[in-house]
Coordinates of C-alpha atoms in Angstrom, one line a residue:
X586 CA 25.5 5.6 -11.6
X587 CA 23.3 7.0 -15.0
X588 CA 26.7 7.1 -17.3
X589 CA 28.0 4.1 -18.7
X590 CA 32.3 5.1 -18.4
X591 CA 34.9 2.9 -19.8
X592 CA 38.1 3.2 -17.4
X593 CA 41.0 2.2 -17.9
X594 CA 41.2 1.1 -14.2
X595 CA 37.8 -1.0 -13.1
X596 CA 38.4 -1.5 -9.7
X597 CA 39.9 1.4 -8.7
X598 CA 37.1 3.8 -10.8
X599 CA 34.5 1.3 -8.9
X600 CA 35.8 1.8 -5.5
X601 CA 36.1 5.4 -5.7
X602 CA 32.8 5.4 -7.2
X603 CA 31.3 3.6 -4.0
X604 CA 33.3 5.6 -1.8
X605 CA 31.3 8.7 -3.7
X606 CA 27.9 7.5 -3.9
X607 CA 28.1 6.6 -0.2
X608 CA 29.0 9.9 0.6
X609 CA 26.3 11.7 -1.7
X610 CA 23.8 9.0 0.4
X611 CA 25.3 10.0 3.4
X612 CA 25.2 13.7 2.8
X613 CA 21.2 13.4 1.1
X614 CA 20.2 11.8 4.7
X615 CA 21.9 14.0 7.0
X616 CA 20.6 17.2 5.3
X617 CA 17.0 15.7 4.8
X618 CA 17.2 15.4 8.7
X619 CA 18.1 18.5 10.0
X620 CA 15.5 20.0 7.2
X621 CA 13.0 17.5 8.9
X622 CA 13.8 18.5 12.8
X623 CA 14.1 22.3 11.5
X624 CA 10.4 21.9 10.3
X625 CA 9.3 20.2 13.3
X626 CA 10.7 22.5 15.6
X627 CA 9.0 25.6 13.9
X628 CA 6.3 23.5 14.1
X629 CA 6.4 23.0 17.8
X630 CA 7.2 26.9 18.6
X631 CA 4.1 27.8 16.4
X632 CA 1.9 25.4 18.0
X633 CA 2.9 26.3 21.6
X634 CA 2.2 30.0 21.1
X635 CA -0.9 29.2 19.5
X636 CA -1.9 27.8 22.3
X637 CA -1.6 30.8 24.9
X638 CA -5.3 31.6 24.9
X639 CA -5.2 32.2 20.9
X640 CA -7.8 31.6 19.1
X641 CA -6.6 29.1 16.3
X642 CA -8.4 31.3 13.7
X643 CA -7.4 34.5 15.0
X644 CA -3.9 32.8 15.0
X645 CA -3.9 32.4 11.4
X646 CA -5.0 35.4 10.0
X647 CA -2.5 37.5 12.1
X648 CA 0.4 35.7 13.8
X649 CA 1.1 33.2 11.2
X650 CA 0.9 35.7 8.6
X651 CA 3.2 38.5 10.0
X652 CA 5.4 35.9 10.9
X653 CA 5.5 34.0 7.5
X654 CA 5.9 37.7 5.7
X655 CA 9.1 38.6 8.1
X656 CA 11.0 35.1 8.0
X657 CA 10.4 35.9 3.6
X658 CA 12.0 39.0 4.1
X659 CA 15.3 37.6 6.5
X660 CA 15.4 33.7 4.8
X661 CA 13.8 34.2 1.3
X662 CA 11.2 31.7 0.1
X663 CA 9.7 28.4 1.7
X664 CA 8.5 30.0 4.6
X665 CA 4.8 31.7 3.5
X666 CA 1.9 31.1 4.9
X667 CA 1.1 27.7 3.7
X668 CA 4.6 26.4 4.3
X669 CA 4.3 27.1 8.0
X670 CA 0.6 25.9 8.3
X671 CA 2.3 22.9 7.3
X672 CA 5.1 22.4 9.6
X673 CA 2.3 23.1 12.0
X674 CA 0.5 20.4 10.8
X675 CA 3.6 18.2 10.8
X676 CA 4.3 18.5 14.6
X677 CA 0.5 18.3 15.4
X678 CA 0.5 15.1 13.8
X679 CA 4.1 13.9 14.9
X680 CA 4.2 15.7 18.6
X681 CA 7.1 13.1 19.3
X682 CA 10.4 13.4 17.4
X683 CA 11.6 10.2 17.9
X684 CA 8.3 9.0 15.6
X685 CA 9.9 11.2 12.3
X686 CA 11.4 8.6 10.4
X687 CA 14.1 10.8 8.3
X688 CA 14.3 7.9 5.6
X689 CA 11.1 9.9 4.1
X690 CA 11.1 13.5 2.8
X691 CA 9.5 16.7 3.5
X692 CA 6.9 16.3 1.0
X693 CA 6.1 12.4 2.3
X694 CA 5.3 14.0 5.7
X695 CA 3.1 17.4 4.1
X696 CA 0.9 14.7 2.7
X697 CA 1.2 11.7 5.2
X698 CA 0.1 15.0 8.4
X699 CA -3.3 14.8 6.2
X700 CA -4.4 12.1 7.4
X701 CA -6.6 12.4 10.3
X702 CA -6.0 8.8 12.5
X703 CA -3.0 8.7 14.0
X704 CA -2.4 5.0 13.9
X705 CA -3.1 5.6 10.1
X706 CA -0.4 7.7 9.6
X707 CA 2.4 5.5 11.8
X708 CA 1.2 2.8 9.6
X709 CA 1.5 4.7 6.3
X710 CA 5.3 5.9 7.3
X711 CA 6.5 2.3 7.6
X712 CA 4.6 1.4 4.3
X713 CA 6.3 4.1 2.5
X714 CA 9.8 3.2 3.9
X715 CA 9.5 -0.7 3.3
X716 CA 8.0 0.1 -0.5
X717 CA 10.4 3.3 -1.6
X718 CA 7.1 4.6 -2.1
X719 CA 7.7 8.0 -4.0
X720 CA 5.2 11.0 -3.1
X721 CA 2.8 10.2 -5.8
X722 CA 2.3 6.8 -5.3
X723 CA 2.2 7.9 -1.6
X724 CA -0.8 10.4 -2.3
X725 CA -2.4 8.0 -4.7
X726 CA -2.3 4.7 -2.0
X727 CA -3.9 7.6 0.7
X728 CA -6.7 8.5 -1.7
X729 CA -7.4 4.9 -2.4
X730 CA -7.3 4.2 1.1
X731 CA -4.8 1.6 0.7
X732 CA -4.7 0.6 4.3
X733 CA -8.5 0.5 4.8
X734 CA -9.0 -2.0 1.8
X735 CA -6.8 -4.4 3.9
X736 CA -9.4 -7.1 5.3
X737 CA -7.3 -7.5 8.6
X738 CA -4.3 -5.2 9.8
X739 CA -1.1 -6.4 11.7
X740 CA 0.7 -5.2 14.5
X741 CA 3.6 -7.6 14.6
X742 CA 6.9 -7.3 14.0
X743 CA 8.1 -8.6 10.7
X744 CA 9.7 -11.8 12.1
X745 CA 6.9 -13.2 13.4
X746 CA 4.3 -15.3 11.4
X747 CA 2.5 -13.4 9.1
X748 CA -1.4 -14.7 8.0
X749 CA -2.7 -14.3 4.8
X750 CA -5.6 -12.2 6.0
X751 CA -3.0 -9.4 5.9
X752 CA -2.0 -9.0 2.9
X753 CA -5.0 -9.5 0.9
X754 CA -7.4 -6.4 0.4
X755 CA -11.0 -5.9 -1.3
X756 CA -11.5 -4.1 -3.7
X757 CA -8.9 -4.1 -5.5
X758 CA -8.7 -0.6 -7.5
X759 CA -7.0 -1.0 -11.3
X760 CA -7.6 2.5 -12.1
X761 CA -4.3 2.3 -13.4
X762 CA -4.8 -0.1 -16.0
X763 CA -6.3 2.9 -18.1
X764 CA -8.9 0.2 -19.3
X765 CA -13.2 1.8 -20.1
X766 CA -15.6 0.1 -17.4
X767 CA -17.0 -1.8 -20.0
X768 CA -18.5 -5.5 -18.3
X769 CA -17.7 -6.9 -22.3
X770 CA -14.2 -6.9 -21.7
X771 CA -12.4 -10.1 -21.4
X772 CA -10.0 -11.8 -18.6
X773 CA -7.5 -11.4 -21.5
X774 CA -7.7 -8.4 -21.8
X775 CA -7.4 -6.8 -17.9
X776 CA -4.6 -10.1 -17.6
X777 CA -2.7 -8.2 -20.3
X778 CA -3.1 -4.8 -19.0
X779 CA -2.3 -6.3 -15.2
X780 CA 1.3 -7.7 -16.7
X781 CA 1.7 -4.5 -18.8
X782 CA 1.2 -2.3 -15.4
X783 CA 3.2 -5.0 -13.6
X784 CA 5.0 -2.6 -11.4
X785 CA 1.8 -0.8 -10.5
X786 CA -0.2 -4.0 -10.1
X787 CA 2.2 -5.6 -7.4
X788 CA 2.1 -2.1 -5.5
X789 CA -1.8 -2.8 -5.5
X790 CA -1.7 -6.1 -4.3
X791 CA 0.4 -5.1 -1.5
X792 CA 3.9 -6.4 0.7
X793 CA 6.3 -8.8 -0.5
X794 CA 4.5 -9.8 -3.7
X795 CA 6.8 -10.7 -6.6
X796 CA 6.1 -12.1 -10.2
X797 CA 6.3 -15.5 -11.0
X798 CA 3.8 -16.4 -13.9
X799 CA 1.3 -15.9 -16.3
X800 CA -0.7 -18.8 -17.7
X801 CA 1.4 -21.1 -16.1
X802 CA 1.3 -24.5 -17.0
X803 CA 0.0 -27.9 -14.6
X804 CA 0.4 -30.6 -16.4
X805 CA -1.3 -33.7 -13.9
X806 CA -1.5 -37.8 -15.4
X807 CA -4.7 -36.6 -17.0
X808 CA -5.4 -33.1 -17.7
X809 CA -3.8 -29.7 -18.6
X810 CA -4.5 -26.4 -16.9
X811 CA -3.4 -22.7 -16.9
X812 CA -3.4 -20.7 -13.7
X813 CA -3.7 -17.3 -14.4
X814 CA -1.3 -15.3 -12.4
X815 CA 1.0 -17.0 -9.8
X816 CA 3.2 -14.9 -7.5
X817 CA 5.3 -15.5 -4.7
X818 CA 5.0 -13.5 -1.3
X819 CA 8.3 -13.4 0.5
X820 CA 6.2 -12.7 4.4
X821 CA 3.9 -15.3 3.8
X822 CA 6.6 -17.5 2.4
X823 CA 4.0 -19.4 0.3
X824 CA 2.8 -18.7 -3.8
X825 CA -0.2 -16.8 -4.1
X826 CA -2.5 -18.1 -7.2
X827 CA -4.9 -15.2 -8.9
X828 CA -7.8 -16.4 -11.2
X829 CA -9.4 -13.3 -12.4
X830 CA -13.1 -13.3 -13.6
X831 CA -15.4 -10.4 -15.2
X832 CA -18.3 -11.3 -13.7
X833 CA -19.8 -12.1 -10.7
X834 CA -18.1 -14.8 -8.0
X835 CA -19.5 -18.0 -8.6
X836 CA -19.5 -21.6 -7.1
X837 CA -17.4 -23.1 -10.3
X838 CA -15.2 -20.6 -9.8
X839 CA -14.2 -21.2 -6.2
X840 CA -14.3 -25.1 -7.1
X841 CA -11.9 -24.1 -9.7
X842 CA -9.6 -22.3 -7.4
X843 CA -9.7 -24.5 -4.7
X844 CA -8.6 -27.5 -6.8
X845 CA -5.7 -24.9 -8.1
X846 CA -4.6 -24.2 -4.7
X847 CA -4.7 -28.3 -4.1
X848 CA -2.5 -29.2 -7.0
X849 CA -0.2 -26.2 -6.0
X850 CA 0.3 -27.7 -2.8
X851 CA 1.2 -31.4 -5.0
X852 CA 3.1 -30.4 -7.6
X853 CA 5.0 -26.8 -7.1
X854 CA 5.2 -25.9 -3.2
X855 CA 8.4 -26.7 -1.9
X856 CA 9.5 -28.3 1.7
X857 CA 10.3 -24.9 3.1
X858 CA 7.2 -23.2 1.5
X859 CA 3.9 -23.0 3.5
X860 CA 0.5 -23.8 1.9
X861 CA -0.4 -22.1 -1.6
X862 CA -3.1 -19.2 -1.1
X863 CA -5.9 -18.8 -3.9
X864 CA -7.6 -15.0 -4.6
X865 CA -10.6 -14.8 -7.0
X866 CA -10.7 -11.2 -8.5
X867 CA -14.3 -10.5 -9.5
X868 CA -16.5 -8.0 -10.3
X869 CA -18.9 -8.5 -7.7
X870 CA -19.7 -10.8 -4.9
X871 CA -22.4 -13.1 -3.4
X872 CA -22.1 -13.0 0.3
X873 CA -24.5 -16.2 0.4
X874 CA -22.2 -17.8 -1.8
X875 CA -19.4 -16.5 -0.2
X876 CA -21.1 -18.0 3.6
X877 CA -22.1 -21.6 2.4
X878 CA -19.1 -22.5 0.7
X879 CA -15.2 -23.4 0.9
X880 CA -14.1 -19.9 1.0
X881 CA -16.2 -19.4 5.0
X882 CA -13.7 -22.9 6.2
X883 CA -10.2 -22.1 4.5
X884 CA -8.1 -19.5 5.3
X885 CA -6.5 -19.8 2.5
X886 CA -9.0 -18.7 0.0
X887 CA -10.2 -15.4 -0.9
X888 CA -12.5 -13.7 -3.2
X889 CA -12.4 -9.7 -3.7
X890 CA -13.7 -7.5 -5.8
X891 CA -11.9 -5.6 -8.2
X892 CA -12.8 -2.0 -9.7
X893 CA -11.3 -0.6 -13.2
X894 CA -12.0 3.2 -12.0
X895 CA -10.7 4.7 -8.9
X896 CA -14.1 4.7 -6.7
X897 CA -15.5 8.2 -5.6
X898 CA -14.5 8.7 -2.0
X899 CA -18.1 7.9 -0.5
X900 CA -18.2 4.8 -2.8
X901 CA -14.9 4.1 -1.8
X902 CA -15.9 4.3 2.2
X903 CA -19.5 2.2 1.6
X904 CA -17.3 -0.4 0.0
X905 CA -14.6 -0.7 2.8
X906 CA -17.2 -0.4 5.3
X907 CA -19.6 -3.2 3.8
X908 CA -16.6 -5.1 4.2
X909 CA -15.7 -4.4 7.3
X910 CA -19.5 -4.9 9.0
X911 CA -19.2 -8.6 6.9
X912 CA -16.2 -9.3 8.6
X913 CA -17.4 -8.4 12.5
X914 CA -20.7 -10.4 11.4
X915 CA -18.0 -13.6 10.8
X916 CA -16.1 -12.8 13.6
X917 CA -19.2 -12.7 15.8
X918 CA -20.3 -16.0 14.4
X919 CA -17.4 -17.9 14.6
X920 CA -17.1 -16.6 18.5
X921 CA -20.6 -17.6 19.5
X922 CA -20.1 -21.3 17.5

């Protein structure tokens, strides 16, 4: 509820106001889905008469547009042109009802049809549920290629074990930060802007993330030390250390991390928790580096690359796709060892 009310009667103001809000809920999700299967079944009647020997172009200069100018004239606006080139779209791209989750709105399924692989776009539906993603952190996520920066996908249901491998995705994209690309700026400074943006940033990293601390403190018989940023991941059920650098990866700095992840495991992880994952954000990479040291042997240690722009969508798709090759190359490896 927005307005703060003083009653004179708490409990009875509060029940009634449940008893409201879960029938404005109610009423929001029943509507939204008959709007959806309305949309879906203009889409369908469209797309089957297209297809009874029309051309599609000839189809959408004439048909669709005598159509969209007489369903104006009887139902008033949202059905031009464009609107039912959509709901085309949206039942080309979700031929099976039972696959329209109505938890997400129209405009959630204009831009999720977009995308061209269908697994993509299943994926990107249940992403969007389990997040509350809103339509313009749905766009932005698609245009960043959220799902194709993850270094391994997962088909399995939530229950079952989850890997780290998951959940961790290179690059990184800060755009959001609203930082210049300037290589002088400090760790302090993109830290700041990362707690500043935390909302954003914990989108970025991806599922089940939440905020435990910055600069925390490890105080061992002999030395003091700050980890940078420490969060807790709720599917991996272990803390999830992040040393960010502004240069290139380097062997101190995976020593460093390593020996973080080691004293996380001794001094903070609980009984319950499983073992403490470490990610290095950098600026760039050494693959050789990345190959002969700890980072090739534990699983639970991961360097990625970070970018303070969002990334052109060809530099965006060499990036992914260097990535990707690196990964079969390990793969390949590991099989033939």
């Amino acid at each position: 509820m927005k307005a703060n009310i003083q009653s004179h009667n708490p409990p009875l103001f509060h029940a009634v106001a449940q008893i409201i809000e879960a029938a404005r809920t109610a009423t929001y999700r029943s509507t939204n889905s008959i709007l959806l299967k309305m949309y879906w079944e203009i889409g369908q009647l469209i797309v089957e008469d297209e297809q009874q020997g029309k051309s599609r172009a000839a189809y959408g200069r004439n048909v669709l547009k005598k159509l969209a100018e007489q369903l104006t004239i009887a139902f008033g606006k949202g059905f031009n042109e464009r609107n039912l080139n959509n709901m085309r779209a949206f039942f080309q791209a979700f031929q099976i009802w039972n696959a329209v989750r109505t938890e997400l709105s129209w405009t959630h399924y204009r831009i999720i049809s977009r995308v061209e692989n269908q697994k993509l776009r299943l994926q990107y539906v249940d992403y969007a549920i389990e997040g509350n993603w809103n339509t313009r952190t749905l766009q932005r996520n698609i245009d960043s290629q959220y799902l194709g920066r993850l270094l391994k996908t997962s088909d399995k249901p939530a229950k079952e074990p989850q890997k780290a491998d998951h959940f961790i995705k290179d690059p990184y994209i800060f755009e959001f930060l609203g930082l210049s690309t300037d290589p002088k700026q400090n760790e302090l400074q993109i830290e700041t802007a990362l707690i500043t943006h935390l909302q954003k940033f914990l989108m970025e990293l991806g599922k089940g993330f939440a905020f435990v601390a910055r600069q925390q403190h490890i105080v061992t018989d002999t030395s003091d030390f700050f980890i940078d940023l420490v969060f807790y991941n709720y599917y991996l059920k272990c803390f999830v250390l992040i040393d960010l650098k502004t240069n290139k990866l380097s062997h101190e700095a995976i020593g460093q991390m390593d020996m973080y992840v080691r004293m996380y495991n001794d001094l903070k992880k609980g009984a319950d928790d499983n073992p403490t994952v470490g990610i290095i954000l950098c600026t760039e990479k050494d693959e050789t580096i990345v190959k002969y040291s700890v980072l090739a042997e534990n699983e639970k240690l991961f360097a990625s690359k970070y970018r303070l722009y969002l990334p052109d969508e060809e530099e965006l798709k060499q990036l992914i796709e260097a990535d990707q090759v690196r990964i079969e190359l390990d793969r390949e490896n590991q099989t033939k060892q």
